[in-house]
Short mmCIF file of C-alpha atoms in Angstrom, two decimals:
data_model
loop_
_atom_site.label_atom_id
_atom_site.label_comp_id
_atom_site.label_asym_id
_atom_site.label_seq_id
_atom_site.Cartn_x
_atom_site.Cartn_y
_atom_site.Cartn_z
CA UNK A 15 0.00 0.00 0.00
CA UNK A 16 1.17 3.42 -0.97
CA UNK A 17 2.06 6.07 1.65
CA UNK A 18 -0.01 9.28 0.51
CA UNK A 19 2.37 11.89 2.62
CA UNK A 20 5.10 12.48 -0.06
CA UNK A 21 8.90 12.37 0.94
CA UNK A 22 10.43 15.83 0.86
CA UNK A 23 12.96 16.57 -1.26
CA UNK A 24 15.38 19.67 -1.69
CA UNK A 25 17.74 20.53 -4.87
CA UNK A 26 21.53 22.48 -4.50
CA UNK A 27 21.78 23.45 -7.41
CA UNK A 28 19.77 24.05 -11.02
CA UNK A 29 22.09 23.84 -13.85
CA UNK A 30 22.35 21.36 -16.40
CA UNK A 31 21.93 18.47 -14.20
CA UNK A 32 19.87 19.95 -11.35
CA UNK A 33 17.11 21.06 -14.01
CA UNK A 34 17.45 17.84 -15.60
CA UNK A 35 16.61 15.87 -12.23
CA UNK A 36 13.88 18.46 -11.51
CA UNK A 37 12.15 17.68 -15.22
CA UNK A 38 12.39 13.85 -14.48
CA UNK A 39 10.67 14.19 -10.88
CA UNK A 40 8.01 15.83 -12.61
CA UNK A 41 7.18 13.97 -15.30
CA UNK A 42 8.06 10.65 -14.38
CA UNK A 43 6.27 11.15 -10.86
CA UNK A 44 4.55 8.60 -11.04
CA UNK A 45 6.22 6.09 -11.76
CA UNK A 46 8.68 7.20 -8.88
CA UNK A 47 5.75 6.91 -6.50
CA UNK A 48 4.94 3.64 -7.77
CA UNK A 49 8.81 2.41 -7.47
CA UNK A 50 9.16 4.31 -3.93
CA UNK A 51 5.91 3.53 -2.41
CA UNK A 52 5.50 7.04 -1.38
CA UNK A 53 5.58 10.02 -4.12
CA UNK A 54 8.19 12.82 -3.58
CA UNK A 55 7.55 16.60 -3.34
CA UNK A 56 10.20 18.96 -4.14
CA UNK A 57 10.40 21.42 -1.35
CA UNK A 58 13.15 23.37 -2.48
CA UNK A 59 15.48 24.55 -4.79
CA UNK A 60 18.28 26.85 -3.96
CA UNK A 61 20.30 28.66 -6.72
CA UNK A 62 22.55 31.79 -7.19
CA UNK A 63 20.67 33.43 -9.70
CA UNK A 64 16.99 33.48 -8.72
CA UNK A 65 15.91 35.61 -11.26
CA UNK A 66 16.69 33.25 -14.33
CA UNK A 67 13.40 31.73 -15.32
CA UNK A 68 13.71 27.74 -15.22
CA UNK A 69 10.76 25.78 -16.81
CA UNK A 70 8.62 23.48 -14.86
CA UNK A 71 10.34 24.60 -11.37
CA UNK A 72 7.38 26.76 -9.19
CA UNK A 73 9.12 29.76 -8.34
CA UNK A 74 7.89 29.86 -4.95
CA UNK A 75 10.57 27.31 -4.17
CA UNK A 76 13.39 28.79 -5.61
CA UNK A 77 15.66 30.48 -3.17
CA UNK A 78 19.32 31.65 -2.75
CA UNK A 79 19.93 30.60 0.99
CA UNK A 80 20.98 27.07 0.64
CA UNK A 81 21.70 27.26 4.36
CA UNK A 82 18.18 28.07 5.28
CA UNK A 83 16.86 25.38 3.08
CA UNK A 84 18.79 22.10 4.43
CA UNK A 85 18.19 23.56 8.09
CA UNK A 86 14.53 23.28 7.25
CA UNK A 87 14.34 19.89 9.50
CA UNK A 88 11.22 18.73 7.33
CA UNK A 89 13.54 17.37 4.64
CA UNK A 90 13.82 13.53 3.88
CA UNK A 91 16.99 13.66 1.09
CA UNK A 92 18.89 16.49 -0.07
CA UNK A 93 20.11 16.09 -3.82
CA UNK A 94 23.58 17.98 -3.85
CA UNK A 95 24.70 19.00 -7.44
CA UNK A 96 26.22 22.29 -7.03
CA UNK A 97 30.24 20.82 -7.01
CA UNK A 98 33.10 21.98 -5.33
CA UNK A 99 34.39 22.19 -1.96
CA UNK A 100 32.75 24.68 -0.35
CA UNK A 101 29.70 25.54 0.62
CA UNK A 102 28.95 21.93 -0.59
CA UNK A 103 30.78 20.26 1.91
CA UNK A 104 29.11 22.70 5.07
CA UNK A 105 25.47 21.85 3.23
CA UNK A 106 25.81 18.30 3.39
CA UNK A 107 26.91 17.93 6.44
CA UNK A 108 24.35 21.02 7.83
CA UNK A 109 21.88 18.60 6.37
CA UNK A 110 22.70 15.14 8.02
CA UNK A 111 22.53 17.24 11.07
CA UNK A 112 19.04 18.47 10.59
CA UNK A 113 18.05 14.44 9.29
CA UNK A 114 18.20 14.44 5.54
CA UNK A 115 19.86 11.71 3.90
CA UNK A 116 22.14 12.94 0.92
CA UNK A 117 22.71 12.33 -2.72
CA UNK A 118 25.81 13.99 -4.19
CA UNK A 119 27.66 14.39 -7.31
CA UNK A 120 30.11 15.92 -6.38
CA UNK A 121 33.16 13.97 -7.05
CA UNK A 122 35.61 16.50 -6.00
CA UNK A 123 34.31 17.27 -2.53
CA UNK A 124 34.00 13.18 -2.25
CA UNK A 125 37.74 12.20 -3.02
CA UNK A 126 39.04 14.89 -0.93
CA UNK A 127 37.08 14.61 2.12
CA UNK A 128 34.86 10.92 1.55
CA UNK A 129 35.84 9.68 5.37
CA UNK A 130 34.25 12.71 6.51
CA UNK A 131 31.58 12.94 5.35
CA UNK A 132 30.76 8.96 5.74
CA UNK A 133 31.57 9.94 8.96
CA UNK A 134 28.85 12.31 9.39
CA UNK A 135 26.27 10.62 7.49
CA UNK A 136 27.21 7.39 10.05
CA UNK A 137 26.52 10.33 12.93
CA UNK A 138 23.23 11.17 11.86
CA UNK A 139 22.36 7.62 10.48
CA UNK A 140 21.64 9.17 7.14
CA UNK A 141 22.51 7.72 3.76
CA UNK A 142 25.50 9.41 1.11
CA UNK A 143 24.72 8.12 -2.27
CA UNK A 144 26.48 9.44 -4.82
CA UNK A 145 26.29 7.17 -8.24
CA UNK A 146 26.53 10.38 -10.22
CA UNK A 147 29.94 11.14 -9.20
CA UNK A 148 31.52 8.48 -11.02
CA UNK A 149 30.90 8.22 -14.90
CA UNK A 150 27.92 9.69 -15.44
CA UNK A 151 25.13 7.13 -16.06
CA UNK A 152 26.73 4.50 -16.30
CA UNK A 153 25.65 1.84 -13.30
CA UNK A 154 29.23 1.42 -11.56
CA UNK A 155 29.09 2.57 -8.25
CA UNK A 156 26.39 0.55 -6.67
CA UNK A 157 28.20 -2.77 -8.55
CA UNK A 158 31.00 -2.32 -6.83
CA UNK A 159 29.46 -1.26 -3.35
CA UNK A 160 27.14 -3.72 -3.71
CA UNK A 161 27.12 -6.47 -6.51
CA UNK A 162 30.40 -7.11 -6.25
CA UNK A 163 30.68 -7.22 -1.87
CA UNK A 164 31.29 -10.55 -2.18
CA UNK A 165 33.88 -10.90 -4.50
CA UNK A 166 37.96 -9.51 -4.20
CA UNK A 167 38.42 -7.00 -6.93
CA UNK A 168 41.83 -6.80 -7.84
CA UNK A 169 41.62 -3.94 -10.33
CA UNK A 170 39.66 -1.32 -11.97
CA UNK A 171 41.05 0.65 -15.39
CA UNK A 172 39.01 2.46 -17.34
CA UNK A 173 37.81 6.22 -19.25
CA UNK A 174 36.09 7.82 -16.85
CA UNK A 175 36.36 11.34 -18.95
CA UNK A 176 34.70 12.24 -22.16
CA UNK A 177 35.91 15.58 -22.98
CA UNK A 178 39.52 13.45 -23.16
CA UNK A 179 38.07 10.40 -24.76
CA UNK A 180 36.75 12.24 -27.18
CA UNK A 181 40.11 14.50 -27.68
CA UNK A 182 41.80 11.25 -28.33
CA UNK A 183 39.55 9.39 -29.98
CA UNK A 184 39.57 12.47 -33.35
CA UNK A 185 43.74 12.80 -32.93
CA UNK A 186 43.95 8.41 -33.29
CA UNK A 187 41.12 8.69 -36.39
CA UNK A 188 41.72 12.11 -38.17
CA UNK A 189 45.42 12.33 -37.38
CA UNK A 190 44.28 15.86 -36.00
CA UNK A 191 46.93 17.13 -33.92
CA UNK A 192 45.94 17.75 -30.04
CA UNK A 193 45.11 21.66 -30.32
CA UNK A 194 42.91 21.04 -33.38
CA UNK A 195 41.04 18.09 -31.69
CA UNK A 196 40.50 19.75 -28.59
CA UNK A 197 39.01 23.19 -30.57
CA UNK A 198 36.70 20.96 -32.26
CA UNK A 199 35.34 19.20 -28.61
CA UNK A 200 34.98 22.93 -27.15
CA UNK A 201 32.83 23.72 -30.49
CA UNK A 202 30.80 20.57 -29.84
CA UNK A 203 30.39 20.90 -26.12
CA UNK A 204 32.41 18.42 -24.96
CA UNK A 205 35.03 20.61 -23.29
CA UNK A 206 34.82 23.45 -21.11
CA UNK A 207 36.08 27.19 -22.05
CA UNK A 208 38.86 26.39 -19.72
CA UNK A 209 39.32 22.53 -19.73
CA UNK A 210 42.56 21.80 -17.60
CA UNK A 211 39.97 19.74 -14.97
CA UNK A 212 39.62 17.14 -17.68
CA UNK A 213 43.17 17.39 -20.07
CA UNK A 214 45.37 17.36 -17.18
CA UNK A 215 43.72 14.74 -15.12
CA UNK A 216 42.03 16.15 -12.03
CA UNK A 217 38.32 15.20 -12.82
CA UNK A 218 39.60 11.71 -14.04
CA UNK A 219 42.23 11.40 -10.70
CA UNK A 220 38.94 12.31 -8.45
CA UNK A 221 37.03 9.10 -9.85
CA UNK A 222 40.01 7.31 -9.38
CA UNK A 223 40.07 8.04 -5.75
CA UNK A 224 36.86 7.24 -5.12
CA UNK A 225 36.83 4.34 -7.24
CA UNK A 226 40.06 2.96 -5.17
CA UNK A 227 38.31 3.65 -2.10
CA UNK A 228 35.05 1.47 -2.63
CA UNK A 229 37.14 -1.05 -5.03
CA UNK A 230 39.70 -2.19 -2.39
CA UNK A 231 37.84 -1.33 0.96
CA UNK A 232 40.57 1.45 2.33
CA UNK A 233 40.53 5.03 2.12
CA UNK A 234 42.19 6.43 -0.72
CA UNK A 235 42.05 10.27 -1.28
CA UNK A 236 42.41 12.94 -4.43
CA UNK A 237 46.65 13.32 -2.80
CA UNK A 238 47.14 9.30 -2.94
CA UNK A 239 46.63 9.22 -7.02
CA UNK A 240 49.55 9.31 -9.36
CA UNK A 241 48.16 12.31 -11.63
CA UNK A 242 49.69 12.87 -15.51
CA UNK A 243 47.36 14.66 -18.12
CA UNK A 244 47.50 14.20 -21.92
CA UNK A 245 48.28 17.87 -23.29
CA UNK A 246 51.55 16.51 -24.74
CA UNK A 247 50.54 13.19 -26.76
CA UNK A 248 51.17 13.67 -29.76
CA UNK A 249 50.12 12.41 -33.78
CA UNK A 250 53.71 10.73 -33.69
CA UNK A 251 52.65 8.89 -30.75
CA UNK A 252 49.41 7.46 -32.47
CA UNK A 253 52.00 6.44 -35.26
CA UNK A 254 53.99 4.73 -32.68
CA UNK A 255 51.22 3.21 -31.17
CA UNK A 256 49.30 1.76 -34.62
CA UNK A 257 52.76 0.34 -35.40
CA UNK A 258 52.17 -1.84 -31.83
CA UNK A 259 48.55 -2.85 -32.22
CA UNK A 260 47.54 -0.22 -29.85
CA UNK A 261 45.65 2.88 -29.36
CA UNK A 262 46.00 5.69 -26.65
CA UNK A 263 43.84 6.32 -23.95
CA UNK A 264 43.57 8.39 -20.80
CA UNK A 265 43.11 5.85 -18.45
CA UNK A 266 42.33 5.85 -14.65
CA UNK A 267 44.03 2.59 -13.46
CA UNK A 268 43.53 1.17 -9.19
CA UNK A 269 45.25 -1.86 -8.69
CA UNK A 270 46.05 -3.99 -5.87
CA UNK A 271 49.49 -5.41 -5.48
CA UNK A 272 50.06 -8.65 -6.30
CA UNK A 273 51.24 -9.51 -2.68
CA UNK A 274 47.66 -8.04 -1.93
CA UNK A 275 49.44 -5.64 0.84
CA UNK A 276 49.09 -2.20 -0.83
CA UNK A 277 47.13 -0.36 -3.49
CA UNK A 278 47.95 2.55 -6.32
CA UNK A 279 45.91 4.88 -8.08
CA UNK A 280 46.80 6.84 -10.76
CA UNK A 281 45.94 8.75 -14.30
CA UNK A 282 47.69 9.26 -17.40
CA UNK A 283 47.74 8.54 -20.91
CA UNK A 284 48.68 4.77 -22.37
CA UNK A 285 48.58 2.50 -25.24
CA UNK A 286 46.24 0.01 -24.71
CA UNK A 287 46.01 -3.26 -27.51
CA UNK A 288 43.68 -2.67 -30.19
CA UNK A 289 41.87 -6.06 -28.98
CA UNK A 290 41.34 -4.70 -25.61
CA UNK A 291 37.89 -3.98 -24.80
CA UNK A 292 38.56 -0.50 -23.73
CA UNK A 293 40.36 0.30 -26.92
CA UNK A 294 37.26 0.62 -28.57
CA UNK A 295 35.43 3.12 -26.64
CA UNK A 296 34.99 6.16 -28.84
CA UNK A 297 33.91 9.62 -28.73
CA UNK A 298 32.29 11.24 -25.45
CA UNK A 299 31.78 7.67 -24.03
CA UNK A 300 33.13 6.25 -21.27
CA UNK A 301 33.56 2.52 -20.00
CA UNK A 302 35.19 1.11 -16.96
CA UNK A 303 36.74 -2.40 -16.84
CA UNK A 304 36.68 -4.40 -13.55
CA UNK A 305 38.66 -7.56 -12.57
CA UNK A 306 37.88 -9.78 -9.94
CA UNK A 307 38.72 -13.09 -8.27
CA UNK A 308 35.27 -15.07 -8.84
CA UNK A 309 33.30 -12.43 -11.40
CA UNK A 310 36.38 -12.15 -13.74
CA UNK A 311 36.42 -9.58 -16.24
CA UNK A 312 33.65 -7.19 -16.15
CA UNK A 313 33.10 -3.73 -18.45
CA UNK A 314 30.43 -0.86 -17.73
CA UNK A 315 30.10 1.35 -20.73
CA UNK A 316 27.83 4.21 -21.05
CA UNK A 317 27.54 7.76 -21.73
CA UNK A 318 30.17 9.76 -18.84
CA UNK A 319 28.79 13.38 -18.96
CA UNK A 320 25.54 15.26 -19.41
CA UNK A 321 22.60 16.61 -17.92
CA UNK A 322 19.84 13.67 -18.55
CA UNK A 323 22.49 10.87 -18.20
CA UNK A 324 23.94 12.30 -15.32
CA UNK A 325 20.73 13.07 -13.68
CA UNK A 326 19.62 8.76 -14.49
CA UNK A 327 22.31 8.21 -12.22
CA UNK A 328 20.69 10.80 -9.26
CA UNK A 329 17.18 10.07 -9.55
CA UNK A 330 18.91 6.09 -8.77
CA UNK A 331 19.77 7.14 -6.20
CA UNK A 332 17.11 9.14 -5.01
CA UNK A 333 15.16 6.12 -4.91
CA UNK A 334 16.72 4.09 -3.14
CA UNK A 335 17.64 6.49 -0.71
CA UNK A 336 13.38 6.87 -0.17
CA UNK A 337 13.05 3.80 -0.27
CA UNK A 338 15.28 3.34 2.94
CA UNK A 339 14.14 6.06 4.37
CA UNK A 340 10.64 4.37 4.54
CA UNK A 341 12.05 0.97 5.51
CA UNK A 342 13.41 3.14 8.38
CA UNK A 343 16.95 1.36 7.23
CA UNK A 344 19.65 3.07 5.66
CA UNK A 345 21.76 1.73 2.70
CA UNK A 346 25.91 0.59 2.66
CA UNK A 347 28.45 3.31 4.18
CA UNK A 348 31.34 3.28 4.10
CA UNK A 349 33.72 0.26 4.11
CA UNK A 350 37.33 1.16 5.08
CA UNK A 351 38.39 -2.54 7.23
CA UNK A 352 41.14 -3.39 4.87
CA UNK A 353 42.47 -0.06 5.13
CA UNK A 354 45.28 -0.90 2.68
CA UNK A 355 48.50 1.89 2.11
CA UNK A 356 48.66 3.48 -1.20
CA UNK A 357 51.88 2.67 -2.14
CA UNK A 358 53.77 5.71 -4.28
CA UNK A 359 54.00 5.72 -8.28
CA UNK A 360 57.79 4.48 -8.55
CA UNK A 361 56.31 1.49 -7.22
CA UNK A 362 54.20 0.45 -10.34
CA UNK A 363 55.68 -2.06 -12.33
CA UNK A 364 54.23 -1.43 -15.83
CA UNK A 365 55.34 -1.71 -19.75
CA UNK A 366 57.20 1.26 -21.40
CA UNK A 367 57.74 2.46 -24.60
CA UNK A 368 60.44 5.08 -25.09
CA UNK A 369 61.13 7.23 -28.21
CA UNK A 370 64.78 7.86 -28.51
CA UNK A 371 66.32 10.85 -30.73
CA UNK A 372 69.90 9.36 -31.24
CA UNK A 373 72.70 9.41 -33.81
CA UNK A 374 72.81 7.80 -36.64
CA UNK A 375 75.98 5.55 -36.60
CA UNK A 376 77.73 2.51 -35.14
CA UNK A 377 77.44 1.40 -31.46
CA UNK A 378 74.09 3.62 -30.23
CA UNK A 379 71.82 0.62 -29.86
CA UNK A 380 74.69 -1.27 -27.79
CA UNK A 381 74.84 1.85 -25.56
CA UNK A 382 71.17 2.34 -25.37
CA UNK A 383 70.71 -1.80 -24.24
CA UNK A 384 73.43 -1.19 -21.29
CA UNK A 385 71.88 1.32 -19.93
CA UNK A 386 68.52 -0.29 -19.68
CA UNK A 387 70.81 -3.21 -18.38
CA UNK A 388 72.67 -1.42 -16.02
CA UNK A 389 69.23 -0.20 -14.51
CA UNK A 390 67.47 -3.98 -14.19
CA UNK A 391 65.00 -3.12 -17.60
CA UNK A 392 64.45 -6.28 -19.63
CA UNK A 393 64.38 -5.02 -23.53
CA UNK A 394 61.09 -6.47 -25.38
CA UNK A 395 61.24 -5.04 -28.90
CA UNK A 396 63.41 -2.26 -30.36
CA UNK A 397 63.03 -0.39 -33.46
CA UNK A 398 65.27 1.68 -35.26
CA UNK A 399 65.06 3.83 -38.22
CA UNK A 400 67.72 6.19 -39.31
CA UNK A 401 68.47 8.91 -41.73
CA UNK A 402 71.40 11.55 -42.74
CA UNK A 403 73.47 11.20 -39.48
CA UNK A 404 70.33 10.97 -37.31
CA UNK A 405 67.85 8.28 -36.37
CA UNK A 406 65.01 7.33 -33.85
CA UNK A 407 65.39 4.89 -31.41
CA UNK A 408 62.12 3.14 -30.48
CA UNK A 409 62.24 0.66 -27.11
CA UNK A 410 59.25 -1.15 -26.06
CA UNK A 411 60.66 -2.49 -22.47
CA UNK A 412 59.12 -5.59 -20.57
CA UNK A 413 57.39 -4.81 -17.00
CA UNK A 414 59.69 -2.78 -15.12
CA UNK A 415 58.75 -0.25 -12.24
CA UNK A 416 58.76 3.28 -12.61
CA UNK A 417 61.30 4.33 -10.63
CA UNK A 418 63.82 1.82 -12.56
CA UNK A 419 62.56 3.42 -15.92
CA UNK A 420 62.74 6.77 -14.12
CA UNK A 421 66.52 6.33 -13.85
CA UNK A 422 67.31 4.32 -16.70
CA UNK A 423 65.87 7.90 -18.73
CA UNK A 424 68.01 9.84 -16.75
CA UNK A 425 71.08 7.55 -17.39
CA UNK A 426 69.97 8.04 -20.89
CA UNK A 427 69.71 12.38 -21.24
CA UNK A 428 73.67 11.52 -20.22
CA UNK A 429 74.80 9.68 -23.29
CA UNK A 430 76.58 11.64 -26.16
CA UNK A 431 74.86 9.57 -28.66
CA UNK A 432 71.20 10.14 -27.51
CA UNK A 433 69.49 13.44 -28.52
CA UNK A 434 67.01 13.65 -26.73
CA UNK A 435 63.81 11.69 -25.56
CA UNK A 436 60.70 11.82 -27.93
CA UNK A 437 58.07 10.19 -25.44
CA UNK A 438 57.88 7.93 -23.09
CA UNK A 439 54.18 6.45 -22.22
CA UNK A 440 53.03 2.95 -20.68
CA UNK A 441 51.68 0.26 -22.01
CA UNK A 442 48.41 -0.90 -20.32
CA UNK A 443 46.09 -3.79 -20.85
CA UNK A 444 48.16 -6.81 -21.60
#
């Protein structure tokens, strides 16, 4: 039977996703009541500009003191979708106090200061959802939180950022050069008037973090993840790739160590096999590949970004949030027992493949194997092709850990006969 007193629900935040979860709890009410078993009122909506006129939204309940409206003490859930640190952060946790569950996502405010506010919520004995803040619409959280409790996951790689995908996707297809591709993704919509959040890493680092966390049951925040963007990949480094079998992707990679003692988290770009599954996520998309002990291999795949998708993902949420706030239950916190050290980058033990600039004569490829030698790198395939007194030097190296490739570089920059280092770039997704 159907409660008729509807479950009271208040919006930070009316943008492109806020208005987009405000449209769907109108017109798919419903069905939400149906799915509940209690339908939901919006009671507020708090915004910085009040005067902008926003269809379907009564503007009785639009207001500009956020504070006011999660103080309220009437409130069942609080849907968070303003991002950033602050006032986000003093709103959720002003609303656990006042007994509203919360749905965020904000993925920033959640890698930096998750423990917190799990913390809080724990306090209060509210629920923190927050599918949204991870890959848009695609179903990934809750799997992991959930679906997957029972199994070990041992690591989680994927493209959890479409502006980048998509970047990458036009420089391996067109042989458009980065500036080009990205003009063409700010034209389209894909990428920001300023877009250093998404070409330099930080959104994708943030999922990672939160991904680690849930993943591998320890807390792992923004600081613990190994961040490198993908501003200086290159056409030549498609070439290089193509000639491998591979592709490049930005990729946000959380592994545990194969003693199962430590974790690492980290972003940057990588060739990744053509036959990979990942290697064939194009455009906007995004798609997240999970291993485990029992599952196995797992991918999500899905649409990263946007105001409807993203706002699937919150309105998940939203119901089951309700529907434990009915049950008089809340849903999975936090899960921290393993609490497992994040070991640093020169740790990873990955493939390499190094562009060399060298000279073109007698000897350089002798020098060039010592030093990786010298340094404990095992040599897979090498490549050379020279030309009038100068050639390039291409070593693809066997796993090796980054702080031996890190000096085996260095050791390199000293020899007479090497120019200089093209690129160097991992190779993912043996």
């Amino acid at each position: 039977m159907m409660r008729t007193r509807p479950l009271k629900v208040a919006l930070l935040g009316c943008g492109v996703v806020g208005s987009e979860v405000a449209r769907i709890m109108t017109t798919h009410a419903d069905d939400l009541a149906a799915r509940i078993g209690a339908p939901v009122e919006l009671a507020g909506v708090a915004v910085r500009r009040p005067s902008r006129v926003r269809e379907g939204i009564d503007p009785a309940l639009v207001t500009t003191d956020a504070t006011a409206l999660v103080k309220r003490g009437d409130l069942d859930v609080v849907v968070e979708v303003i991002g950033g640190i602050e006032p986000a952060r003093a709103l959720i946790t002003t609303a656990f106090e006042h007994g509203a569950s919360v749905v965020s996502a904000n993925k920033a405010l959640l890698a930096q200061d998750g423990a917190a506010l799990h913390a809080a919520a724990n306090e209060a004995g509210k629920d923190l959802y927050y599918e949204a803040a991870v890959a848009g619409a695609i179903p990934l959280i809750r799997p992991l939180r959930e679906s997957l409790a029972g199994d070990k996951i041992n690591r989680v790689m994927g493209i959890v950022n479409g502006t980048t995908n998509f970047i990458l996707d036009k420089m391996d297809t067109t042989g458009a050069g980065y500036q080009e591709a990205l003009d063409e993704a700010t034209a389209l919509g894909y990428a920001e008037a300023d877009p250093t959040a998404d070409v330099e890493g930080f959104d994708a680092a943030a999922k990672a973090a939160i991904l680690a966390g849930i993943a591998f049951h320890s807390r792992v925040r923004l600081d613990d993840v190994y961040r490198e963007g993908m501003t200086e990949v290159t056409a030549a480094d498609f070439a290089s790739a193509k000639n491998m079998g591979c592709t490049i992707k930005l990729l946000a990679i959380c592994e545990r160590a194969a003693d199962g003692g430590s974790v690492t988290a980290r972003v940057h770009p990588a060739m990744i096999p053509l036959t990979h599954p990942l290697a064939s996520v194009r455009g906007a998309y995004n798609a997240v590949f999970v291993e485990s002990d029992a599952a196995g291999q797992l991918m999500f795949y899905g649409p990263g970004a946007g105001g409807a998708p993203t706002a699937s993902a919150v309105l998940g949420d939203l119901v089951a949030v309700c529907r434990n706030r009915l049950a008089g239950a809340t849903g999975p916190g936090e899960s921290a027992y393993a609490a497992l050290p994040v070991s640093p980058m020169g740790e990873v033990v990955t493939r390499y493949h190094i562009s060399l600039d060298v000279a073109d004569k007698p000897g350089v490829l002798a020098q060039v194997a010592t030093v990786f030698a010298e340094h404990g790198v095992s040599i897979d395939t090498v490549r050379q092709q020279g030309k009038d007194g100068e050639a390039s030097l291409v070593v693809v190296t066997h796993r090796a850990s980054d702080a031996s490739l890190t000096g085996t570089v260095e050791a390199l920059r000293n020899l007479d006969t090497v120019r200089g280092v093209a690129s160097i770039m991992r190779v993912e997704g043996e």
